[in-house]
Short mmCIF file of C-alpha atoms in Angstrom, two decimals:
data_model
loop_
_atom_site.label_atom_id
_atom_site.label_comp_id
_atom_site.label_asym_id
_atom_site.label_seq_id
_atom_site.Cartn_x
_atom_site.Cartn_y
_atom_site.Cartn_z
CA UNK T 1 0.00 0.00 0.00
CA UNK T 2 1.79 3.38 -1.05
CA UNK T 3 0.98 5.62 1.69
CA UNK T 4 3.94 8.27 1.18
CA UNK T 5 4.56 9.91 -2.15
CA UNK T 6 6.70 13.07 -3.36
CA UNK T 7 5.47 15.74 -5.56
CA UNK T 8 7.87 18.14 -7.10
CA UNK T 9 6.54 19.97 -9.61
CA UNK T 10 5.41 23.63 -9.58
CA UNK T 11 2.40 25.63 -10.68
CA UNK T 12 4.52 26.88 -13.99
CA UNK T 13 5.27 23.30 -15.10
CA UNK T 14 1.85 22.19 -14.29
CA UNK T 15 0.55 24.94 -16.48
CA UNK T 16 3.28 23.77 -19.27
CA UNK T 17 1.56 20.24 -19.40
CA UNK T 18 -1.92 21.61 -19.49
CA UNK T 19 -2.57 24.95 -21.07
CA UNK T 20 -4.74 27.08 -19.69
CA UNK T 21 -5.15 25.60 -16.22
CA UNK T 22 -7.21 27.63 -13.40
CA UNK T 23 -5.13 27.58 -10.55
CA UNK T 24 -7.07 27.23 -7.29
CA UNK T 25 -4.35 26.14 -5.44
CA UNK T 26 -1.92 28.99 -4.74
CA UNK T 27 2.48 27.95 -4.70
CA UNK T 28 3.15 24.71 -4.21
CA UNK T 29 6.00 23.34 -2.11
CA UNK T 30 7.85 20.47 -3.04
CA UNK T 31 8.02 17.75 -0.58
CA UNK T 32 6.44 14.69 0.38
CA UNK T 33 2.97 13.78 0.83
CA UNK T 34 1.35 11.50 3.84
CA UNK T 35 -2.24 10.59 4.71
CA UNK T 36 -4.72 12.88 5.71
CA UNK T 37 -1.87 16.01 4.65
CA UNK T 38 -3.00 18.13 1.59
CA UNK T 39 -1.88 17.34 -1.46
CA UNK T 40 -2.19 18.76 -5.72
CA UNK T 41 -4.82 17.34 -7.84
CA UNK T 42 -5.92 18.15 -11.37
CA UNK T 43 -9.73 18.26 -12.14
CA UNK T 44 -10.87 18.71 -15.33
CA UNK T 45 -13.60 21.66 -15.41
CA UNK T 46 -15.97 22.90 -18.45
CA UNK T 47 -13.22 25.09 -19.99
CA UNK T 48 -10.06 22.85 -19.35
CA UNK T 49 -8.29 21.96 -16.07
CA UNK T 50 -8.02 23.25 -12.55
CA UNK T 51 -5.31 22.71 -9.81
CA UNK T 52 -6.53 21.82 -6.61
CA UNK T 53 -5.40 21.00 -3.09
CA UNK T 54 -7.12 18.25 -1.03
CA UNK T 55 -6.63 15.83 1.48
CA UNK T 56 -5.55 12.75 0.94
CA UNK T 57 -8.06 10.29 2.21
CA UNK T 58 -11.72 9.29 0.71
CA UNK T 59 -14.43 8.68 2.68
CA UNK T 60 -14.24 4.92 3.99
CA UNK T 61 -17.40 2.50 4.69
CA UNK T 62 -18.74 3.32 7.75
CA UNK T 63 -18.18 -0.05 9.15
CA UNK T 64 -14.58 1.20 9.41
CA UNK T 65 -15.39 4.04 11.34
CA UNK T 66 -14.20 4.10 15.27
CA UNK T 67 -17.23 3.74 17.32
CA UNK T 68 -16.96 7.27 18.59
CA UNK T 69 -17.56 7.98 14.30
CA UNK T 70 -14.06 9.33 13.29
CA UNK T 71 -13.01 8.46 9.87
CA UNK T 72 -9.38 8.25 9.05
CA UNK T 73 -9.85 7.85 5.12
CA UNK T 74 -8.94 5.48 2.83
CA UNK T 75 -5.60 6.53 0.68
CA UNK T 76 -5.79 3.24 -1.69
CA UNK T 77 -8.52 2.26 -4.25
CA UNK T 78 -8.58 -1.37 -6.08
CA UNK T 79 -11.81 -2.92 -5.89
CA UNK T 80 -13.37 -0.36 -8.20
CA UNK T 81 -16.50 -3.09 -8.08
CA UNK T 82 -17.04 -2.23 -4.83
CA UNK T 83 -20.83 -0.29 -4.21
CA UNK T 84 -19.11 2.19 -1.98
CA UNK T 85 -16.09 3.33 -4.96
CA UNK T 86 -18.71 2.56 -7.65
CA UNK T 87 -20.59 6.41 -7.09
CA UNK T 88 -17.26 7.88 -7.60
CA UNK T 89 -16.01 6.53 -10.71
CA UNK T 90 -17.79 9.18 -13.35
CA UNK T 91 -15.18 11.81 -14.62
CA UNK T 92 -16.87 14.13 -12.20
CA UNK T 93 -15.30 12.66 -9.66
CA UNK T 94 -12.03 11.79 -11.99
CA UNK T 95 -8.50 13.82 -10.93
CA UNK T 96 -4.83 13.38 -11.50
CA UNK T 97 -2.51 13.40 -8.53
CA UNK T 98 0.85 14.73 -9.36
CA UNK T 99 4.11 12.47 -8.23
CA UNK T 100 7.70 12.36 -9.01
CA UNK T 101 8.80 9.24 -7.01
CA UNK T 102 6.31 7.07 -4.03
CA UNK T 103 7.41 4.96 -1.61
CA UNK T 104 6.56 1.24 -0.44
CA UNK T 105 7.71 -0.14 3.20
CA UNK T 106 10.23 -2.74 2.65
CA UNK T 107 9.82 -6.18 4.78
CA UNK T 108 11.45 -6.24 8.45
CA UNK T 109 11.40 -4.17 11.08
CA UNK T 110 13.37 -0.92 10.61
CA UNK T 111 13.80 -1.62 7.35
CA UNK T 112 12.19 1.84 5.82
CA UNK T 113 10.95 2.37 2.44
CA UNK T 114 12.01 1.56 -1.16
CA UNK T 115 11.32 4.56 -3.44
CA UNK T 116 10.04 4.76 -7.11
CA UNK T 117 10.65 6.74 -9.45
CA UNK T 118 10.14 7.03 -13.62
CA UNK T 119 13.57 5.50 -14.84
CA UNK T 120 13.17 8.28 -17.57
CA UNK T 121 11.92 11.18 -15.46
CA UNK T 122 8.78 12.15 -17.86
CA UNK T 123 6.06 13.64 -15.47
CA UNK T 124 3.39 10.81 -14.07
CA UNK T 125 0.24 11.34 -12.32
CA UNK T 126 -1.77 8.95 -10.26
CA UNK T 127 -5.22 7.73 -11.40
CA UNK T 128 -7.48 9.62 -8.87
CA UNK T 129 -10.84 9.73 -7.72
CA UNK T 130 -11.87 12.99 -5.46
CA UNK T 131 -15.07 13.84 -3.61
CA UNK T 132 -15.52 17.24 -3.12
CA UNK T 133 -16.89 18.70 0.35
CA UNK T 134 -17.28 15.75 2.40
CA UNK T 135 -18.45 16.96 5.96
CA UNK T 136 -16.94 14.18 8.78
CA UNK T 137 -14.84 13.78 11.46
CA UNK T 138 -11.65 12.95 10.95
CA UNK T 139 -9.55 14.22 14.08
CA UNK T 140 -12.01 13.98 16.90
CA UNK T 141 -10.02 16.91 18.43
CA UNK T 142 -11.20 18.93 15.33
CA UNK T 143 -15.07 17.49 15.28
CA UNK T 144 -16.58 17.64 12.03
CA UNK T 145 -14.92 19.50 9.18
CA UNK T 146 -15.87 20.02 5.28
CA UNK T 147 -12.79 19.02 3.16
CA UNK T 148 -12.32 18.12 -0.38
CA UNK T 149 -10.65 14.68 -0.58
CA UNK T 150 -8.65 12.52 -2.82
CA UNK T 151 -7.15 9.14 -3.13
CA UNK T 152 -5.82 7.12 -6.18
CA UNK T 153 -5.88 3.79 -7.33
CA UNK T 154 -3.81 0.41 -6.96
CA UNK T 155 -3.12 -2.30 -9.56
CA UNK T 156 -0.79 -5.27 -9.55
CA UNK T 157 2.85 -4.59 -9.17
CA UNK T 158 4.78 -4.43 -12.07
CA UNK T 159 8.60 -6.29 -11.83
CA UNK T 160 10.30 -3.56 -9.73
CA UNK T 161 7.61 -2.95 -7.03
CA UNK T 162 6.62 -6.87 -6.77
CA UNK T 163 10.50 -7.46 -5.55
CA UNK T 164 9.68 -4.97 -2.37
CA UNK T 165 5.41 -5.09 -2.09
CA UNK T 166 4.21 -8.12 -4.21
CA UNK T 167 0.67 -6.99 -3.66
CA UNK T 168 -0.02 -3.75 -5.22
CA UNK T 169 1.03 -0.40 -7.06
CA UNK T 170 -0.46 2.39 -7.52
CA UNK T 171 -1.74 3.26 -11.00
CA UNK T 172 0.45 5.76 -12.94
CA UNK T 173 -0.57 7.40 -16.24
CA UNK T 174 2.57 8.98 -17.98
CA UNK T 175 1.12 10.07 -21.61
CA UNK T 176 -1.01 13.41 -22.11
CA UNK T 177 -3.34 11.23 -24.33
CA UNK T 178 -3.78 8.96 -20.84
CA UNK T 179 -4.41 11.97 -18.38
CA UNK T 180 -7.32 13.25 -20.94
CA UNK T 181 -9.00 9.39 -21.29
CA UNK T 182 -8.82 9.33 -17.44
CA UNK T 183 -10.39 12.64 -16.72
CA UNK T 184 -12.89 12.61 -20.02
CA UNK T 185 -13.47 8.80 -20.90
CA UNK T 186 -16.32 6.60 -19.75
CA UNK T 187 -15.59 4.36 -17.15
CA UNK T 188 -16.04 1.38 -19.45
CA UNK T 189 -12.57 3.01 -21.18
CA UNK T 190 -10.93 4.82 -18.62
CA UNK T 191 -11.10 1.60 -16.22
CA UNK T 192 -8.43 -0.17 -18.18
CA UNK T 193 -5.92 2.56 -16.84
CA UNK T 194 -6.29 0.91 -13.79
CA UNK T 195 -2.83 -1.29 -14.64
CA UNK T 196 0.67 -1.48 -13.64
CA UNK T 197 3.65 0.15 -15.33
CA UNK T 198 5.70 -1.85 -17.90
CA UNK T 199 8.23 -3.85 -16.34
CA UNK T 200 11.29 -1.71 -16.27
CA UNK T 201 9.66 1.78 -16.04
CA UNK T 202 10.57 2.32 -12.95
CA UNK T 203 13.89 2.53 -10.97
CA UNK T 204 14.83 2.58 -7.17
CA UNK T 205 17.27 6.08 -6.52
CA UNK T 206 20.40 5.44 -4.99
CA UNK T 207 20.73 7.87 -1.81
CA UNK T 208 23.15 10.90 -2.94
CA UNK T 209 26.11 8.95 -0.50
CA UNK T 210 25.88 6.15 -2.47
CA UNK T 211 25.94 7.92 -5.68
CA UNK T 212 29.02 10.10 -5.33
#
């Protein structure tokens, strides 16, 4: 499950990839990304495309909510069968989540994370669903709030993920034809994005230590 991802691009070379876009976001810092912290997303609107910020997390069933009714989010999709993901999968509720590299907890304790990245640096998005404002409680410290939230789907792993997390990884478009069929296409065409990388898209960085 890829719960930690880094996004790196900024507003300009978001604008560069898709002309005309309606920023609603303000700057955005590069860094990396964790549940339930707010992250970019690209909607597609009437007149082209709009940059958002949201919070990573959809609404999960409520049979996973605590009894006191706080709801952590889900950050994952896969079963896009499912009744509860089903409402969400119209381009209405279609985004792209920018990402340079994401991570993936290696086995053993203390052993950290294995990061991703494009072996030929292109930009990539994630295939995202987002539910715009979604009243609950997710800190029961901060009651109920009103948020905008995001998460993005999970396939099988291609070669390079399946040596570290055998079970899943998340589903990366990297062609502008690709980010318009997700955000634009019926489901019954945009669900075969849902599908790993090629096997030997992706590479794991060596720290700068090692690579010096």
């Amino acid at each position: 499950m890829c719960n930690l991802y880094n996004m790196t691009r900024a507003v300009e070379a978001m604008r560069q990839l898709f002309a005309g876009l309606d920023n609603k976001a303000g700057n955005l810092e590069p860094g990396d990304i964790y549940p339930d912290r707010l992250g970019a997303i690209i909607t597609a609107t009437p007149t082209g495309h709009a940059l958002h910020r949201a919070r990573w997390g959809l609404p999960s069933p409520k049979q996973f909510h605590s009894p006191s009714g706080i709801d952590r989010g889900v950050t994952n999709i896969r079963n896009t069968g499912s009744p509860h993901w089903r409402r969400w999968l119209d381009t209405e509720h279609r985004c792209l989540v920018p990402v340079a590299r994401f991570a993936e907890p290696r086995t053993g304790k203390g052993a950290g994370n294995a990061w991703f990245k494009l072996a030929d640096d292109r930009p990539a998005f994630f295939a995202g669903i987002w539910v715009p404002e979604w009243t609950s409680i997710r800190k029961l410290k901060d009651g109920e709030t009103t948020d905008d939230l995001y998460a993005f789907l999970t396939t099988e792993p291609n070669a390079e993920v399946a040596e570290i997390h055998p079970k899943a990884m998340p589903a990366i478009l990297t062609e502008a034809a690709e980010w318009e069929t997700w955000l634009a296409a019926p489901w019954a065409e945009a669900k075969a994005l849902q599908r790993p990388l090629p096997d030997g898209a992706l590479e794991i960085p060596q720290p700068p230590s090692a690579a010096t």
